[in-house]
Amino acid sequence: MKHTGGTSGNEFLKRMETQYEKFSKGQRLLADYIIENYDKAVFLTAAKLGEVVGVSESTVVRFATQLGYSGYPGFQKALEELVRNKLNSIQRMEVTYGRISQSEILETVLQSDIEKIKVTLTNIDQSAFDRAVDIILQARKIYVIGIRSCAPLANFLQFYLNFLFDNVILVNTNCSSEIFEQLIRIGQEDAIIGISFPRYSQLTRKALSFSKKREAKVITLTDSERSPMTEYSDCNLIARSDMASIADSLVAPLSVINALVVALCMKKQKEMRRTLAFLEEIWDENQVYGNDEIEEETTLGIGDK
């Protein structure tokens, strides 16, 4: 049975290892190159890979099908899984700079982000999304955790959940001991939302494992069903991210968070109206969105040229 690419990096390497003796001379050259240069091979077309190794494009395609993939795209997708956690920051930068010219950066990056949202929309599980909404609505307390590049996503989600619920806790992630101290009272009536994308955070993984042992409901927002975060989750929200860049592309995950907030607002429309009405009074009273600060700067001469 042929696969289209949904395989782990370890399985990918195992396939090449078990079939190595059956490979032709050209296929062995391909296997050797990929093992030594997986971080470069993942971005090459079949024709370019053949050119680099010194074999024909048809040899590359036959190599992919002999490994059990339906074609080169499936093979390349499996190779992506291999490199997903292995590229360090320097390699990401080198790969990005090697693929995009200065004049193409804006268009290339924006088009890439658009594509990630499209892929996410096509593949996300609607039932998992609905399940996440129900879990959050029923939770006694809602914990949110996201570390490093995922921290802005966690902050964004917590900011809007606070408009809807009075029981939202953003887990502070300065060190591992503080994380567990903040989760010490989590239990079966609570829920935790863990956000993690490659390179996956071990602290987030440990927090979800701890919460699962305490029988809390676990929601994950991550990039793949094969993400280590899904081992502990009751509900997986899968969004496409980009690992081959110095700055992680988290546009699609943010869109999923936006959808989650809107779905929760729809479920709690009355409460949301009351909250917003109260907030509008506070904002007006304290001139939160007024122009007084601008006028004050002008009076003091701060805005003068």
PDB file of C-alpha atoms in Angstrom, residues 30 33-34 40-65 71-76 79:
ATOM      1  CA  LEU A  30      20.050   9.594  -3.403  1.00  0.00           C
ATOM      2  CA  TYR A  33      22.682  12.467   0.003  1.00  0.00           C
ATOM      3  CA  ILE A  34      19.318  12.786   1.771  1.00  0.00           C
ATOM      4  CA  LYS A  40      18.716  21.005   1.858  1.00  0.00           C
ATOM      5  CA  ALA A  41      16.979  18.123   0.069  1.00  0.00           C
ATOM      6  CA  VAL A  42      13.566  18.996   1.504  1.00  0.00           C
ATOM      7  CA  PHE A  43      13.439  22.186  -0.582  1.00  0.00           C
ATOM      8  CA  LEU A  44      14.544  20.681  -3.899  1.00  0.00           C
ATOM      9  CA  THR A  45      12.293  19.663  -6.773  1.00  0.00           C
ATOM     10  CA  ALA A  46      12.692  16.157  -8.181  1.00  0.00           C
ATOM     11  CA  ALA A  47      14.627  17.556 -11.134  1.00  0.00           C
ATOM     12  CA  LYS A  48      16.909  19.665  -8.938  1.00  0.00           C
ATOM     13  CA  LEU A  49      17.559  16.823  -6.518  1.00  0.00           C
ATOM     14  CA  GLY A  50      18.512  14.590  -9.426  1.00  0.00           C
ATOM     15  CA  GLU A  51      20.833  17.284 -10.782  1.00  0.00           C
ATOM     16  CA  VAL A  52      22.573  17.751  -7.421  1.00  0.00           C
ATOM     17  CA  VAL A  53      23.068  14.015  -6.870  1.00  0.00           C
ATOM     18  CA  GLY A  54      23.915  13.247 -10.492  1.00  0.00           C
ATOM     19  CA  VAL A  55      20.955  11.068 -11.459  1.00  0.00           C
ATOM     20  CA  SER A  56      17.937  11.569 -13.698  1.00  0.00           C
ATOM     21  CA  GLU A  57      14.603  13.014 -12.555  1.00  0.00           C
ATOM     22  CA  SER A  58      12.932   9.679 -13.372  1.00  0.00           C
ATOM     23  CA  THR A  59      15.362   7.940 -10.987  1.00  0.00           C
ATOM     24  CA  VAL A  60      14.289  10.325  -8.223  1.00  0.00           C
ATOM     25  CA  VAL A  61      10.606   9.607  -8.880  1.00  0.00           C
ATOM     26  CA  ARG A  62      11.193   5.820  -8.928  1.00  0.00           C
ATOM     27  CA  PHE A  63      13.123   6.184  -5.672  1.00  0.00           C
ATOM     28  CA  ALA A  64      10.089   7.866  -4.065  1.00  0.00           C
ATOM     29  CA  THR A  65       7.651   5.210  -5.278  1.00  0.00           C
ATOM     30  CA  GLY A  71       4.945  10.166  -6.022  1.00  0.00           C
ATOM     31  CA  TYR A  72       7.565  12.793  -5.340  1.00  0.00           C
ATOM     32  CA  PRO A  73       5.161  15.220  -3.537  1.00  0.00           C
ATOM     33  CA  GLY A  74       4.286  12.506  -1.005  1.00  0.00           C
ATOM     34  CA  PHE A  75       7.966  11.699  -0.554  1.00  0.00           C
ATOM     35  CA  GLN A  76       8.779  15.381  -0.028  1.00  0.00           C
ATOM     36  CA  LEU A  79      10.864  14.453   4.308  1.00  0.00           C
TER      37      LEU A  79
END
